[in-house]
């Protein structure tokens, strides 16, 4: 896959697509694993569970 | 002593020296022209006003490339705003902003932090080093909209502060703030990604600059 970048001169408005040089490609960071998705937490269920445990302890 | 030029129309023009003890030179243009006066509204032509106005760059469709560079930012610019609308990447990397000089884009020396809040709760923030980064998202369909403002603190030191809404299903906000001391005069801004290989596949980007 060819890697490119867009270059725009803000004073002339000229835009051009430039292919990355081998030096620029070599300078790219090493691939990293994406951050794992955060699992949603059911706070209501957690509270109900804790309340049940507290009630059980109080009943003892 | 004043110099009086009589007009063929009966009137005259008088050149009156200022009341100053120093020598003053009034340089006239080497061309047929008209000296602008203050007696009526005038139109300035062929004049460049440096600063005092906000200048817009040319909006770019962020639909290809691994980076988008805005070059040719004037040396007198004291504030640069980069604006994103619906910008998306091909992968799950994060958008990164870098500043640069005529020698190239600075790849290190960034100091600051970033965080994200919203959709899945507040996430632990990160520190900056290689650029002004937005938060890594885990969905390639995410689009980012917002802006980041870079202001000249002094010399070649710039501070940046940005806030972007990330939209996938629900919304999240990512914020970033920091600074960098460039090796020379700022003349470019690069919008790229943390991994450097994801490509832009949607949205548009533009900048404003002002002196």
Coordinates of C-alpha atoms in Angstrom, one line a residue:
Chain A
X1 CA 0.0 0.0 0.0
X2 CA 1.3 3.4 -0.9
X3 CA 1.4 5.9 2.0
X4 CA 0.8 9.5 1.1
X5 CA 0.2 12.8 2.8
X6 CA -1.7 15.9 1.7
X7 CA 0.1 19.2 1.8
X8 CA -1.8 22.5 1.5
X9 CA -0.1 25.9 1.3
X10 CA -2.3 28.3 3.4
X11 CA -1.2 31.3 1.4
X12 CA -1.6 30.0 -2.1
X13 CA -4.2 27.4 -1.5
X14 CA -2.2 24.9 -3.5
X15 CA -2.8 21.3 -2.5
X16 CA -0.8 18.3 -3.5
X17 CA -0.6 14.6 -2.5
X18 CA 2.9 13.5 -1.7
X19 CA 4.1 9.9 -1.4
X20 CA 6.0 9.2 1.8
X21 CA 9.7 8.8 1.5
X22 CA 11.4 5.6 2.6
X23 CA 12.9 7.7 5.5
X24 CA 9.5 8.9 6.6
X25 CA 8.1 5.3 6.4
X26 CA 11.0 4.0 8.5
X27 CA 10.3 6.7 11.1
X28 CA 6.8 5.5 11.7
X29 CA 6.1 4.0 15.1
X30 CA 6.0 0.3 15.6
X31 CA 2.4 -1.1 15.3
X32 CA 0.7 -1.4 18.7
X33 CA -2.4 -3.3 19.8
X34 CA -5.4 -1.1 20.0
X35 CA -6.8 -0.3 23.4
X36 CA -9.4 -2.9 24.4
X37 CA -13.0 -1.8 24.4
X38 CA -14.3 -0.9 27.8
X39 CA -17.0 -3.2 29.0
X40 CA -20.2 -1.4 30.2
X41 CA -20.9 -2.0 33.9
X42 CA -24.4 -2.6 35.2
X43 CA -24.2 -0.5 38.4
X44 CA -27.9 -1.3 39.3
X45 CA -27.2 -5.0 39.3
X46 CA -24.1 -4.5 41.4
X47 CA -25.9 -2.5 44.0
X48 CA -28.7 -5.0 44.2
X49 CA -26.2 -7.8 44.6
X50 CA -24.4 -5.9 47.4
X51 CA -27.7 -5.1 49.1
X52 CA -28.6 -8.8 49.0
X53 CA -25.3 -9.7 50.6
X54 CA -25.7 -7.0 53.3
X55 CA -29.2 -8.2 54.0
X56 CA -27.9 -11.8 54.3
X57 CA -25.2 -10.7 56.7
X58 CA -27.6 -8.7 58.8
X59 CA -30.0 -11.7 59.0
X60 CA -27.2 -13.9 60.5
Chain B
X1 CA 10.2 76.4 6.5
X2 CA 7.3 75.2 4.3
X3 CA 7.3 74.6 0.6
X4 CA 4.3 75.9 -1.3
X5 CA 3.4 74.5 -4.8
X6 CA 0.9 76.7 -6.7
X7 CA -1.7 74.9 -8.6
X8 CA -2.8 75.9 -12.1
X9 CA -6.3 75.8 -10.8
X10 CA -5.6 78.7 -8.5
X11 CA -5.0 76.9 -5.3
X12 CA -1.9 75.5 -3.8
X13 CA -0.3 72.5 -1.9
X14 CA 2.0 73.3 1.0
X15 CA 4.5 70.8 2.4
X16 CA 4.9 71.7 6.1
X17 CA 7.8 70.3 8.1
X18 CA 7.1 68.7 11.5
X19 CA 8.1 70.5 14.7
X20 CA 10.8 68.0 15.6
X21 CA 14.5 68.3 16.4
X22 CA 15.4 65.1 14.5
X23 CA 15.8 64.7 10.7
X24 CA 12.9 63.0 9.1
X25 CA 12.8 61.5 5.5
X26 CA 9.6 61.4 3.6
X27 CA 10.1 58.7 0.9
X28 CA 7.9 59.0 -2.2
X29 CA 7.2 55.9 -4.3
X30 CA 9.1 55.6 -7.6
X31 CA 5.8 55.2 -9.5
X32 CA 2.8 57.1 -10.7
X33 CA 0.5 56.7 -7.8
X34 CA -1.8 58.5 -5.4
X35 CA -0.9 59.2 -1.8
X36 CA -3.7 58.0 0.5
X37 CA -5.3 60.8 2.5
X38 CA -7.7 60.8 5.4
X39 CA -10.4 63.0 3.9
X40 CA -12.5 60.2 2.6
X41 CA -12.9 56.4 2.6
X42 CA -10.0 54.9 0.8
X43 CA -9.5 51.4 -0.6
X44 CA -6.1 49.8 0.1
X45 CA -4.7 47.9 -2.8
X46 CA -1.5 46.0 -3.1
X47 CA -1.1 46.2 0.7
X48 CA -0.7 43.3 3.1
X49 CA -2.0 43.8 6.6
X50 CA 0.0 41.6 8.9
X51 CA -2.1 40.6 11.8
X52 CA -5.3 42.1 13.1
X53 CA -7.4 39.8 11.1
X54 CA -8.3 36.2 11.1
X55 CA -7.3 34.4 7.9
X56 CA -8.8 31.2 6.8
X57 CA -6.9 28.5 5.0
X58 CA -8.4 26.3 2.4
X59 CA -10.6 23.5 3.7
X60 CA -9.3 20.0 2.8
X61 CA -11.4 16.9 2.4
X62 CA -9.8 14.5 4.8
X63 CA -10.5 11.4 2.7
X64 CA -7.1 10.2 1.9
X65 CA -3.5 10.2 3.1
X66 CA -1.8 9.4 6.3
X67 CA -1.3 13.1 7.1
X68 CA -2.5 16.5 6.2
X69 CA 0.0 19.4 6.3
X70 CA -0.9 23.1 6.3
X71 CA 2.3 24.9 5.3
X72 CA 3.2 28.5 4.6
X73 CA 1.8 29.8 7.9
X74 CA 3.2 33.4 8.1
X75 CA 5.9 34.1 10.6
X76 CA 3.8 36.8 12.2
X77 CA 1.0 34.4 13.2
X78 CA 0.5 34.3 16.9
X79 CA -2.5 32.0 17.0
X80 CA -3.4 29.0 14.8
X81 CA -6.7 27.1 15.0
X82 CA -7.1 23.7 13.4
X83 CA -10.7 22.7 12.9
X84 CA -12.1 19.2 12.2
X85 CA -15.5 18.2 11.0
X86 CA -16.6 14.6 10.9
X87 CA -13.0 13.4 10.5
X88 CA -12.6 9.6 10.4
X89 CA -9.7 7.2 10.2
X90 CA -9.4 3.9 8.4
X91 CA -8.4 2.2 11.6
X92 CA -8.5 2.6 15.4
X93 CA -5.6 4.9 15.9
X94 CA -5.9 8.4 17.4
X95 CA -5.6 11.8 15.7
X96 CA -2.3 13.5 16.4
X97 CA -1.4 17.2 15.8
X98 CA 2.2 18.3 15.3
X99 CA 3.8 21.7 14.8
X100 CA 6.8 22.4 12.6
X101 CA 9.2 24.8 11.0
X102 CA 10.6 25.1 7.5
X103 CA 13.0 22.3 8.5
X104 CA 10.2 19.8 9.1
X105 CA 7.7 18.7 11.7
X106 CA 8.7 18.3 15.3
X107 CA 8.3 14.6 16.3
X108 CA 9.2 15.0 20.0
X109 CA 9.3 17.5 22.8
X110 CA 5.6 17.8 23.4
X111 CA 4.6 18.1 27.0
X112 CA 1.1 17.8 28.3
X113 CA -1.8 15.5 28.8
X114 CA -5.0 14.1 27.3
X115 CA -8.1 12.5 28.5
X116 CA -11.5 11.3 27.4
X117 CA -14.9 11.4 29.2
X118 CA -18.4 10.3 28.3
X119 CA -19.7 7.2 26.7
X120 CA -18.0 4.5 28.8
X121 CA -17.1 6.7 31.7
X122 CA -14.0 8.7 32.4
X123 CA -10.8 7.0 31.3
X124 CA -7.4 7.4 32.7
X125 CA -5.5 10.2 30.9
X126 CA -2.2 10.0 29.1
X127 CA 0.8 12.2 28.7
X128 CA 2.0 13.8 25.5
X129 CA 5.5 13.3 24.0
X130 CA 5.3 12.9 20.2
X131 CA 2.4 15.2 19.5
X132 CA -0.9 16.7 20.6
X133 CA -2.9 13.5 20.7
X134 CA -6.6 12.8 21.0
X135 CA -7.7 9.7 22.8
X136 CA -7.4 6.3 21.1
X137 CA -10.7 5.0 20.1
X138 CA -11.7 1.4 19.6
X139 CA -14.0 1.9 16.7
X140 CA -12.8 2.7 13.1
X141 CA -16.2 4.3 12.5
X142 CA -15.6 7.0 15.0
X143 CA -15.7 10.6 13.7
X144 CA -14.1 13.5 15.4
X145 CA -15.3 17.1 15.3
X146 CA -13.9 20.1 17.2
X147 CA -10.9 22.3 17.2
X148 CA -7.5 22.8 18.7
X149 CA -5.9 26.2 19.2
X150 CA -2.2 26.8 19.2
X151 CA -1.1 30.1 20.7
X152 CA 2.4 31.6 20.8
X153 CA 3.5 32.0 24.4
X154 CA 6.9 33.6 23.6
X155 CA 9.7 33.1 21.0
X156 CA 9.1 29.7 19.5
X157 CA 7.2 28.2 22.4
X158 CA 3.6 27.3 21.6
X159 CA 0.8 26.1 23.8
X160 CA -2.1 24.1 22.5
X161 CA -5.6 23.2 23.8
X162 CA -8.1 21.1 22.0
X163 CA -11.5 19.5 22.5
X164 CA -13.2 17.1 20.2
X165 CA -16.4 15.2 20.2
X166 CA -16.0 11.6 19.2
X167 CA -19.1 10.0 17.7
X168 CA -19.7 6.3 17.3
X169 CA -23.1 5.6 18.9
X170 CA -23.1 7.7 22.0
X171 CA -20.8 10.6 22.3
X172 CA -17.5 11.1 24.1
X173 CA -15.3 14.1 24.5
X174 CA -11.5 14.0 24.3
X175 CA -9.5 16.9 25.4
X176 CA -5.8 17.6 25.1
X177 CA -3.5 20.4 26.3
X178 CA 0.2 21.0 26.3
X179 CA 3.1 22.9 24.9
X180 CA 6.2 22.6 22.7
X181 CA 9.3 24.7 22.2
X182 CA 10.1 24.6 18.5
X183 CA 13.6 24.9 17.1
X184 CA 12.6 27.8 14.8
X185 CA 9.7 29.8 13.5
X186 CA 6.4 28.0 13.2
X187 CA 5.3 27.6 9.6
X188 CA 3.3 24.4 9.4
X189 CA 0.8 22.2 11.2
X190 CA 0.4 18.5 10.6
X191 CA -2.7 16.4 11.3
X192 CA -1.8 12.8 11.4
X193 CA -2.3 9.7 13.5
X194 CA -0.5 8.1 16.4
X195 CA 0.4 4.9 14.4
X196 CA 1.2 7.0 11.3
X197 CA -0.3 4.4 8.9
X198 CA -4.1 4.8 9.3
X199 CA -5.5 6.9 6.6
X200 CA -8.1 9.6 6.7
X201 CA -11.4 8.4 5.1
X202 CA -14.0 11.1 5.9
X203 CA -14.5 14.7 7.0
X204 CA -12.9 18.0 6.3
X205 CA -10.1 20.0 8.0
X206 CA -9.2 23.7 7.8
X207 CA -7.1 26.2 9.8
X208 CA -7.4 29.8 10.8
X209 CA -4.4 31.9 11.6
X210 CA -4.0 35.4 13.1
X211 CA -1.4 37.8 14.2

